[in-house]
DNA sequence: GAGTGATTACTGATCGATCAGTAAGTAGAG
DNA sequence: CTCTACTTACTGATCGATCAGTAATCACTC
């Protein structure tokens, strides 16, 4: 696992982000072309708004060729959603493993926010398009989300116990911290007032206040 | 405009919410049946995942009858999105009109959060389905969003000037406050740990900390 | 207040277009 | 000769939208 302790919040967060590889599941160039095109189109038009023609044209293949690599359009969405959620879970787990809860929270929010800004295409699909999944696939995704929430809640609980945080409601404060980062995928556009790095630092500070961290 | 000052945060917030009427634009029973069915289906399956058959069956009409009342499926989404955004704008405007910025912020976050929890069906369509609009319609929605952000930013600026808030970045803190409420529509389910009222009160407190309000 | 023409609200049937997915065949590598 | 990756050509189903036609209600005239 990636080392967190040491350096500034931004440096520690960047180490975590550098250790994540969305593409690890898809080794070949053709697979990456398909997944990349699907990601783009799902993010822009939504799952139901995306036709196989969009994915085929975006990846330079025929629609039939897609079925060599994926069983269905829904399987493609599922693979994407599962990978994205696994990445997010790995991110929060790595950050939360830092011994000092205050540092862990800062790094977690920084990296989580920055990831949702930098990878907003992926994040949109991961956060907003999973409703089109089959019941069985949706349950796999829901389990990954529960794991992520549990890690954050565990960190907040640990920080409260250590006197580093003071919150009125651990579960609610944890949900709020995750919400801040996730919603970035909805509204963030590059070229605005913040770089992903600056937004990550700002949100880390705001989350620290929200958690009652001494300034 | 609804009176804000006086009573608890919850009482003032409830007065604002009681003054909002989503349905004012659609007076007849048939129109309300169509809009209601569209709202349900758009929220559950998304705009592109909803067929006219869904809306027709949900409203007890034939698909052809829908065109008596709406020019197209996209027009229906636009009407819904415009009305929902207008409601949200009215909500924040009313809350922000309260003279004391600290009270205004508490009431604003309470009412905004509670609305996104109680009206999560509407809120999902309003926040997440507008990508399917034509460019001209999307611009109308974008303008309403900018207005809402501007009202919140104005309130935060006023609070900082009055010494009621202390934030590192007015624009960023305003975005964060709105994000907290909006993201509720994504994850909130009735029957969980919080009623909409309780969540509104919790988020009002968390937003107060985020804005650097003295406890 | 009876008769008339326009308007509104709907229906079942159907339009051309597009959808996800498949069948059959080909090119190239080993 | 077989396997993998891909093509063109196609399927039945469904999409949003429109058709001609019907029933009811309106406004207005005599």
Coordinates of C-alpha atoms (C1' of nucleotides) in Angstrom, one line a residue:
Chain A
X1 CA 0.0 0.0 0.0
X2 CA 1.1 3.6 -0.7
X3 CA 2.8 5.4 2.1
X4 CA 0.8 8.4 3.4
X5 CA 2.8 9.8 6.3
X6 CA 5.3 12.5 5.5
X7 CA 5.3 15.7 3.5
X8 CA 2.4 18.1 3.0
X9 CA -1.2 17.1 2.6
X10 CA -0.9 17.7 -1.1
X11 CA 2.2 15.5 -1.4
X12 CA 0.7 12.7 0.6
X13 CA -2.5 12.9 -1.4
X14 CA -0.7 12.9 -4.7
X15 CA 1.2 9.8 -3.7
X16 CA -2.1 8.1 -3.1
X17 CA -3.6 9.2 -6.5
X18 CA -0.4 8.2 -8.3
X19 CA -0.8 4.7 -6.9
X20 CA -4.3 4.3 -8.4
X21 CA -4.7 2.8 -11.9
X22 CA -8.2 2.8 -13.4
X23 CA -7.0 0.8 -16.4
X24 CA -5.4 -2.1 -14.7
X25 CA -8.4 -4.4 -15.5
X26 CA -8.1 -3.8 -19.2
X27 CA -4.6 -4.6 -20.5
X28 CA -5.1 -4.4 -24.3
X29 CA -5.3 -1.3 -26.5
X30 CA -8.7 -2.4 -27.9
X31 CA -10.2 -2.9 -24.5
X32 CA -9.0 0.5 -23.4
X33 CA -10.4 2.1 -26.5
X34 CA -13.8 0.6 -25.9
X35 CA -13.8 1.4 -22.2
X36 CA -12.6 4.9 -22.8
X37 CA -15.2 5.6 -25.5
X38 CA -17.9 4.2 -23.2
X39 CA -16.7 6.3 -20.3
X40 CA -16.8 9.4 -22.4
X41 CA -20.3 8.8 -23.8
X42 CA -21.8 7.5 -20.6
X43 CA -20.6 10.7 -18.8
X44 CA -21.8 13.0 -21.6
X45 CA -25.1 11.4 -22.6
X46 CA -25.8 9.0 -19.8
X47 CA -26.1 5.2 -20.1
X48 CA -29.5 5.1 -21.8
X49 CA -28.6 8.1 -24.0
X50 CA -25.5 6.2 -25.3
X51 CA -26.0 3.8 -28.2
X52 CA -23.6 1.1 -29.2
X53 CA -22.9 3.2 -32.3
X54 CA -21.5 5.9 -30.1
X55 CA -19.2 3.5 -28.4
X56 CA -18.2 1.8 -31.6
X57 CA -17.4 5.1 -33.4
X58 CA -15.5 6.4 -30.4
X59 CA -13.4 3.3 -30.3
X60 CA -12.9 2.8 -34.0
X61 CA -14.7 -0.5 -34.2
X62 CA -17.9 -2.0 -35.5
X63 CA -20.8 -2.5 -33.0
X64 CA -20.4 -6.3 -33.4
X65 CA -16.7 -6.1 -32.4
X66 CA -17.7 -4.8 -29.0
X67 CA -19.3 -8.1 -28.2
X68 CA -15.9 -9.9 -28.6
X69 CA -14.8 -8.0 -25.4
X70 CA -18.1 -7.4 -23.5
X71 CA -21.2 -9.5 -23.1
X72 CA -23.5 -6.5 -23.2
X73 CA -23.8 -2.8 -22.8
X74 CA -24.9 -3.2 -19.2
X75 CA -21.8 -5.4 -18.5
X76 CA -19.6 -2.6 -19.7
X77 CA -21.3 -0.1 -17.4
X78 CA -20.9 -2.6 -14.5
X79 CA -17.2 -3.2 -15.2
X80 CA -16.7 0.6 -15.2
X81 CA -18.7 1.2 -12.1
X82 CA -17.1 -1.6 -10.2
X83 CA -13.6 -0.5 -11.1
X84 CA -14.3 3.1 -10.3
X85 CA -15.8 2.3 -6.9
X86 CA -12.9 0.0 -6.2
X87 CA -10.5 2.9 -6.9
X88 CA -12.4 5.2 -4.6
X89 CA -12.4 2.6 -1.9
X90 CA -8.7 2.0 -2.2
X91 CA -8.2 5.8 -2.1
X92 CA -10.1 6.3 1.2
X93 CA -8.6 3.1 2.7
X94 CA -5.1 4.2 2.0
X95 CA -5.7 7.7 3.4
X96 CA -7.5 6.4 6.5
X97 CA -4.6 4.0 7.3
X98 CA -2.5 7.0 8.3
X99 CA -2.1 6.8 12.1
X100 CA -2.9 10.4 13.0
X101 CA -6.7 10.9 12.4
X102 CA -6.4 14.6 11.7
X103 CA -3.7 14.0 9.0
X104 CA -5.7 11.1 7.6
X105 CA -8.9 13.2 7.2
X106 CA -7.0 16.1 5.5
X107 CA -5.3 13.7 3.1
X108 CA -8.5 11.8 2.5
X109 CA -10.6 14.8 1.6
X110 CA -7.8 16.3 -0.5
X111 CA -7.3 13.2 -2.6
X112 CA -11.0 12.3 -2.8
X113 CA -11.9 15.8 -3.9
X114 CA -9.1 16.1 -6.4
X115 CA -9.9 12.7 -7.9
X116 CA -13.5 13.8 -8.5
X117 CA -12.3 17.0 -10.1
X118 CA -9.6 15.4 -12.3
X119 CA -11.5 12.3 -13.1
X120 CA -14.9 13.9 -13.4
X121 CA -15.8 11.9 -16.5
X122 CA -15.2 8.6 -14.7
X123 CA -16.7 9.9 -11.5
X124 CA -19.9 11.0 -13.1
X125 CA -20.5 7.5 -14.5
X126 CA -19.5 5.9 -11.2
X127 CA -21.8 8.2 -9.1
X128 CA -24.7 8.9 -11.3
X129 CA -25.2 6.2 -13.9
X130 CA -25.3 3.1 -11.8
X131 CA -29.1 3.1 -11.7
X132 CA -29.3 1.3 -15.0
X133 CA -27.6 -1.8 -13.6
X134 CA -29.3 -5.2 -13.0
X135 CA -30.3 -5.9 -9.4
X136 CA -27.4 -8.4 -9.0
X137 CA -24.8 -5.9 -10.3
X138 CA -26.4 -3.0 -8.3
X139 CA -25.9 -5.0 -5.1
X140 CA -22.1 -5.4 -5.8
X141 CA -21.8 -1.7 -6.3
X142 CA -23.9 -0.9 -3.2
X143 CA -21.6 -3.2 -1.2
X144 CA -18.5 -1.2 -2.4
X145 CA -20.3 2.1 -1.4
X146 CA -21.1 0.7 2.0
X147 CA -17.4 -0.2 2.4
X148 CA -16.3 3.3 1.5
X149 CA -18.8 4.9 3.9
X150 CA -17.7 2.5 6.6
X151 CA -14.0 3.4 6.2
X152 CA -14.8 7.1 6.5
X153 CA -17.1 6.5 9.5
X154 CA -14.4 4.5 11.2
X155 CA -11.9 7.3 10.7
X156 CA -14.3 9.9 12.1
X157 CA -15.1 7.7 15.1
X158 CA -11.3 7.2 15.7
X159 CA -10.7 10.9 15.5
X160 CA -13.5 11.7 18.0
X161 CA -12.1 9.1 20.3
X162 CA -8.7 10.6 20.1
X163 CA -10.1 14.1 20.7
X164 CA -9.0 15.2 17.3
X165 CA -12.6 15.8 16.0
X166 CA -15.8 16.9 17.7
X167 CA -19.0 16.2 15.7
X168 CA -22.7 16.1 16.7
X169 CA -23.3 13.0 14.6
X170 CA -20.6 10.7 13.3
X171 CA -22.7 9.1 10.6
X172 CA -24.0 12.5 9.4
X173 CA -20.6 14.2 9.4
X174 CA -19.1 11.3 7.5
X175 CA -21.9 11.5 4.9
X176 CA -21.3 15.2 4.6
X177 CA -17.6 14.8 4.0
X178 CA -18.2 12.3 1.2
X179 CA -20.9 14.5 -0.3
X180 CA -18.6 17.4 -0.6
X181 CA -16.2 15.4 -2.7
X182 CA -18.7 13.5 -4.8
X183 CA -20.7 16.5 -5.7
X184 CA -17.6 18.0 -7.3
X185 CA -18.1 15.6 -10.2
X186 CA -21.5 17.2 -10.8
X187 CA -20.4 20.8 -11.0
X188 CA -16.6 21.0 -11.5
X189 CA -15.4 22.3 -14.9
X190 CA -11.7 22.7 -15.7
X191 CA -10.6 26.3 -16.3
X192 CA -12.7 27.7 -13.5
X193 CA -11.5 29.4 -10.3
X194 CA -9.8 26.3 -9.0
X195 CA -7.4 23.7 -10.1
X196 CA -8.1 20.2 -8.8
X197 CA -5.2 20.7 -6.4
X198 CA -6.5 24.0 -5.1
X199 CA -10.0 22.7 -4.7
X200 CA -8.7 19.6 -2.8
X201 CA -6.8 21.8 -0.4
X202 CA -9.8 24.1 0.1
X203 CA -12.2 21.3 0.7
X204 CA -9.7 19.6 3.1
X205 CA -9.8 22.8 5.2
X206 CA -13.6 23.1 5.0
X207 CA -14.0 19.4 6.0
X208 CA -11.7 20.0 8.9
X209 CA -13.9 22.8 10.2
X210 CA -17.0 20.6 9.6
X211 CA -15.4 17.9 11.7
X212 CA -14.5 20.3 14.5
X213 CA -10.8 20.0 14.1
X214 CA -8.8 22.7 16.0
X215 CA -7.4 25.2 13.6
Chain B
X1 CA -42.7 36.9 0.3
X2 CA -42.7 34.5 3.3
X3 CA -41.7 35.9 6.6
X4 CA -38.4 34.3 7.9
X5 CA -37.6 36.1 11.1
X6 CA -39.0 34.7 14.3
X7 CA -39.2 31.2 15.9
X8 CA -36.6 28.4 15.6
X9 CA -34.6 27.6 12.5
X10 CA -37.0 24.7 11.9
X11 CA -40.1 26.9 12.2
X12 CA -38.7 29.6 9.9
X13 CA -37.6 26.9 7.4
X14 CA -40.9 25.2 7.5
X15 CA -42.6 28.5 6.7
X16 CA -40.5 28.9 3.6
X17 CA -41.1 25.3 2.4
X18 CA -44.9 25.8 3.0
X19 CA -44.8 28.8 0.7
X20 CA -43.4 26.8 -2.3
X21 CA -45.8 25.1 -4.7
X22 CA -44.2 23.0 -7.4
X23 CA -47.6 22.5 -9.1
X24 CA -48.6 26.1 -9.6
X25 CA -47.7 25.9 -13.3
X26 CA -50.0 23.0 -14.0
X27 CA -53.5 23.7 -12.9
X28 CA -55.5 20.8 -14.4
X29 CA -55.7 17.3 -13.1
X30 CA -54.5 15.8 -16.4
X31 CA -51.5 18.0 -16.5
X32 CA -50.6 17.1 -13.0
X33 CA -51.0 13.4 -13.8
X34 CA -48.6 13.7 -16.7
X35 CA -46.1 15.8 -14.9
X36 CA -46.3 13.5 -11.9
X37 CA -45.8 10.4 -13.9
X38 CA -42.9 12.0 -15.8
X39 CA -41.3 13.1 -12.6
X40 CA -41.5 9.6 -11.1
X41 CA -40.1 7.9 -14.2
X42 CA -37.4 10.4 -14.9
X43 CA -36.2 10.1 -11.3
X44 CA -36.3 6.3 -11.3
X45 CA -35.0 5.5 -14.9
X46 CA -33.6 8.7 -16.1
X47 CA -34.8 10.8 -19.1
X48 CA -33.5 8.5 -21.8
X49 CA -34.5 5.4 -19.8
X50 CA -38.1 6.7 -19.8
X51 CA -40.3 6.0 -22.7
X52 CA -43.5 7.8 -23.6
X53 CA -45.3 4.5 -22.7
X54 CA -44.0 4.8 -19.1
X55 CA -45.4 8.3 -18.8
X56 CA -48.7 7.4 -20.6
X57 CA -49.3 4.4 -18.4
X58 CA -48.4 6.3 -15.3
X59 CA -50.8 9.0 -16.1
X60 CA -53.6 6.8 -17.5
X61 CA -53.5 8.3 -21.0
X62 CA -52.4 7.2 -24.5
X63 CA -49.0 8.4 -25.8
X64 CA -50.8 10.6 -28.3
X65 CA -52.7 12.4 -25.6
X66 CA -49.5 13.6 -24.1
X67 CA -48.9 15.7 -27.1
X68 CA -52.1 17.7 -26.4
X69 CA -50.4 19.1 -23.4
X70 CA -46.7 19.0 -24.2
X71 CA -44.8 19.5 -27.5
X72 CA -42.3 16.9 -26.8
X73 CA -40.6 14.7 -24.2
X74 CA -37.8 17.1 -24.0
X75 CA -40.2 20.0 -23.4
X76 CA -41.7 18.1 -20.5
X77 CA -38.3 17.7 -19.0
X78 CA -37.5 21.3 -19.5
X79 CA -40.8 22.5 -17.9
X80 CA -40.0 20.3 -14.9
X81 CA -36.4 21.4 -14.6
X82 CA -37.3 25.1 -14.9
X83 CA -40.0 24.8 -12.3
X84 CA -37.8 22.9 -9.9
X85 CA -34.9 25.4 -10.3
X86 CA -37.3 28.3 -9.8
X87 CA -38.5 26.7 -6.6
X88 CA -35.0 26.3 -5.3
X89 CA -34.1 29.8 -6.2
X90 CA -37.2 31.2 -4.4
X91 CA -36.2 29.1 -1.4
X92 CA -32.7 30.5 -1.1
X93 CA -33.9 34.0 -2.0
X94 CA -36.5 34.0 0.8
X95 CA -34.0 32.6 3.3
X96 CA -31.2 35.0 2.3
X97 CA -33.6 38.0 2.7
X98 CA -33.5 37.5 6.5
X99 CA -31.5 40.5 7.9
X100 CA -29.2 38.6 10.2
X101 CA -26.7 36.6 8.1
X102 CA -26.2 33.9 10.6
X103 CA -29.9 33.2 11.0
X104 CA -30.3 33.4 7.2
X105 CA -27.6 30.8 6.6
X106 CA -29.1 28.4 9.2
X107 CA -32.5 28.7 7.7
X108 CA -31.3 28.5 4.2
X109 CA -29.3 25.3 4.8
X110 CA -32.1 23.8 6.8
X111 CA -34.8 24.4 4.2
X112 CA -32.6 23.6 1.2
X113 CA -31.5 20.3 2.7
X114 CA -34.9 19.3 3.9
X115 CA -36.4 20.1 0.5
X116 CA -33.8 17.8 -1.2
X117 CA -34.7 15.0 1.2
X118 CA -38.4 15.4 1.1
X119 CA -38.6 16.1 -2.6
X120 CA -35.8 13.8 -3.7
X121 CA -37.8 12.6 -6.7
X122 CA -38.1 16.1 -8.0
X123 CA -34.6 17.1 -6.9
X124 CA -33.0 14.2 -8.8
X125 CA -34.6 15.2 -12.0
X126 CA -33.8 18.8 -11.4
X127 CA -30.1 18.1 -10.5
X128 CA -29.1 15.1 -12.6
X129 CA -31.3 14.8 -15.7
X130 CA -30.9 18.3 -17.2
X131 CA -28.1 17.1 -19.5
X132 CA -30.7 15.8 -22.0
X133 CA -32.0 19.3 -22.7
X134 CA -31.4 21.2 -26.0
X135 CA -28.8 23.9 -25.9
X136 CA -31.3 26.8 -25.7
X137 CA -33.2 25.1 -22.8
X138 CA -30.0 24.2 -21.0
X139 CA -29.0 27.9 -21.0
X140 CA -32.2 28.9 -19.2
X141 CA -31.5 26.3 -16.6
X142 CA -27.9 27.3 -16.3
X143 CA -29.0 30.9 -15.7
X144 CA -31.3 29.8 -12.8
X145 CA -28.4 27.9 -11.3
X146 CA -26.1 30.9 -11.5
X147 CA -28.8 33.0 -9.8
X148 CA -29.0 30.5 -7.0
X149 CA -25.3 30.4 -6.5
X150 CA -25.1 34.2 -6.7
X151 CA -27.7 34.5 -3.9
X152 CA -25.8 32.2 -1.6
X153 CA -22.5 33.9 -2.5
X154 CA -24.1 37.2 -1.6
X155 CA -25.2 35.9 1.7
X156 CA -21.8 34.5 2.6
X157 CA -20.1 37.8 1.5
X158 CA -22.5 39.7 3.7
X159 CA -21.9 37.5 6.6
X160 CA -18.1 37.8 6.3
X161 CA -18.5 41.6 6.1
X162 CA -20.6 41.6 9.3
X163 CA -18.1 39.4 11.1
X164 CA -20.6 36.5 11.4
X165 CA -18.6 34.1 9.1
X166 CA -14.9 33.6 8.5
X167 CA -14.1 31.6 5.4
X168 CA -10.9 31.1 3.3
X169 CA -12.8 31.4 0.0
X170 CA -16.3 32.9 -0.4
X171 CA -17.0 31.2 -3.7
X172 CA -15.7 27.8 -2.6
X173 CA -17.5 27.9 0.7
X174 CA -20.8 28.8 -1.0
X175 CA -20.3 26.0 -3.5
X176 CA -19.7 23.6 -0.6
X177 CA -22.8 24.7 1.3
X178 CA -25.0 24.1 -1.8
X179 CA -23.2 20.8 -2.5
X180 CA -24.1 19.5 0.9
X181 CA -27.8 20.0 0.2
X182 CA -27.9 18.9 -3.4
X183 CA -26.1 15.7 -2.8
X184 CA -28.8 14.7 -0.3
X185 CA -31.0 14.0 -3.4
X186 CA -28.5 11.4 -4.5
X187 CA -28.2 9.3 -1.4
X188 CA -31.1 10.1 0.9
X189 CA -33.7 7.3 1.5
X190 CA -36.6 7.7 3.8
X191 CA -36.6 5.4 6.8
X192 CA -32.9 5.7 7.4
X193 CA -31.3 7.3 10.5
X194 CA -32.7 10.8 9.7
X195 CA -36.0 12.4 9.0
X196 CA -35.7 15.3 6.5
X197 CA -36.2 17.7 9.5
X198 CA -33.4 16.1 11.5
X199 CA -31.0 16.1 8.5
X200 CA -31.8 19.7 7.8
X201 CA -30.9 20.7 11.4
X202 CA -27.8 18.6 11.3
X203 CA -26.6 20.1 8.0
X204 CA -27.4 23.6 9.2
X205 CA -25.0 23.0 12.1
X206 CA -22.3 21.5 9.9
X207 CA -22.7 24.3 7.4
X208 CA -22.3 26.8 10.3
X209 CA -19.0 25.2 11.3
X210 CA -17.9 25.2 7.7
X211 CA -18.6 28.9 7.4
X212 CA -16.7 29.6 10.6
X213 CA -19.7 30.7 12.6
X214 CA -19.1 31.1 16.3
X215 CA -20.8 28.2 18.1
Chain C
dG1 C1' -83.1 27.7 -26.6
dA2 C1' -82.3 25.1 -30.8
dG3 C1' -79.0 24.8 -34.3
dT4 C1' -74.1 25.4 -36.1
dG5 C1' -69.3 25.6 -36.5
dA6 C1' -64.9 25.7 -34.2
dT7 C1' -62.1 24.0 -30.4
dT8 C1' -60.3 20.8 -27.0
dA9 C1' -59.1 16.3 -25.4
dC10 C1' -58.6 12.2 -26.4
dT11 C1' -58.1 7.2 -29.1
dG12 C1' -56.0 3.2 -31.7
dA13 C1' -53.0 2.6 -35.5
dT14 C1' -49.0 3.4 -37.6
dC15 C1' -44.9 6.1 -39.3
dG16 C1' -39.7 6.1 -40.2
dA17 C1' -35.7 5.8 -37.4
dT18 C1' -33.0 3.7 -34.2
dC19 C1' -32.2 0.4 -30.7
dA20 C1' -29.3 -3.8 -28.6
dG21 C1' -27.8 -7.7 -30.2
dT22 C1' -26.6 -11.7 -33.8
dA23 C1' -25.3 -14.6 -38.0
dA24 C1' -22.1 -15.6 -41.3
dG25 C1' -18.0 -14.9 -43.1
dT26 C1' -13.0 -13.0 -43.6
dA27 C1' -8.1 -11.9 -42.5
dG28 C1' -4.1 -13.0 -40.2
dA29 C1' -1.3 -15.5 -36.7
dG30 C1' 0.7 -19.7 -35.1
Chain D
dC1 C1' -6.2 -26.3 -39.8
dT2 C1' -7.6 -23.7 -35.9
dC3 C1' -8.3 -19.8 -33.1
dT4 C1' -8.9 -14.9 -32.2
dA5 C1' -10.4 -10.5 -33.7
dC6 C1' -12.8 -8.5 -36.6
dT7 C1' -16.1 -7.2 -40.6
dT8 C1' -20.7 -6.4 -43.2
dA9 C1' -25.3 -7.3 -43.1
dC10 C1' -29.0 -8.2 -40.7
dT11 C1' -32.9 -9.3 -37.0
dG12 C1' -37.1 -8.2 -34.1
dA13 C1' -38.2 -4.9 -30.9
dT14 C1' -39.0 -0.4 -29.5
dC15 C1' -38.3 4.4 -29.8
dG16 C1' -40.6 9.4 -30.2
dA17 C1' -43.8 11.3 -32.8
dT18 C1' -47.9 11.7 -35.9
dC19 C1' -51.9 10.2 -38.3
dA20 C1' -57.1 10.2 -39.1
dG21 C1' -61.0 9.9 -36.6
dT22 C1' -64.4 10.5 -32.3
dA23 C1' -66.7 12.5 -28.5
dA24 C1' -67.6 16.4 -25.7
dT25 C1' -67.8 21.1 -24.9
dC26 C1' -67.5 25.5 -26.1
dA27 C1' -69.1 30.4 -28.4
dC28 C1' -72.4 32.5 -31.2
dT29 C1' -76.4 33.2 -34.2
dC30 C1' -81.1 33.4 -35.2

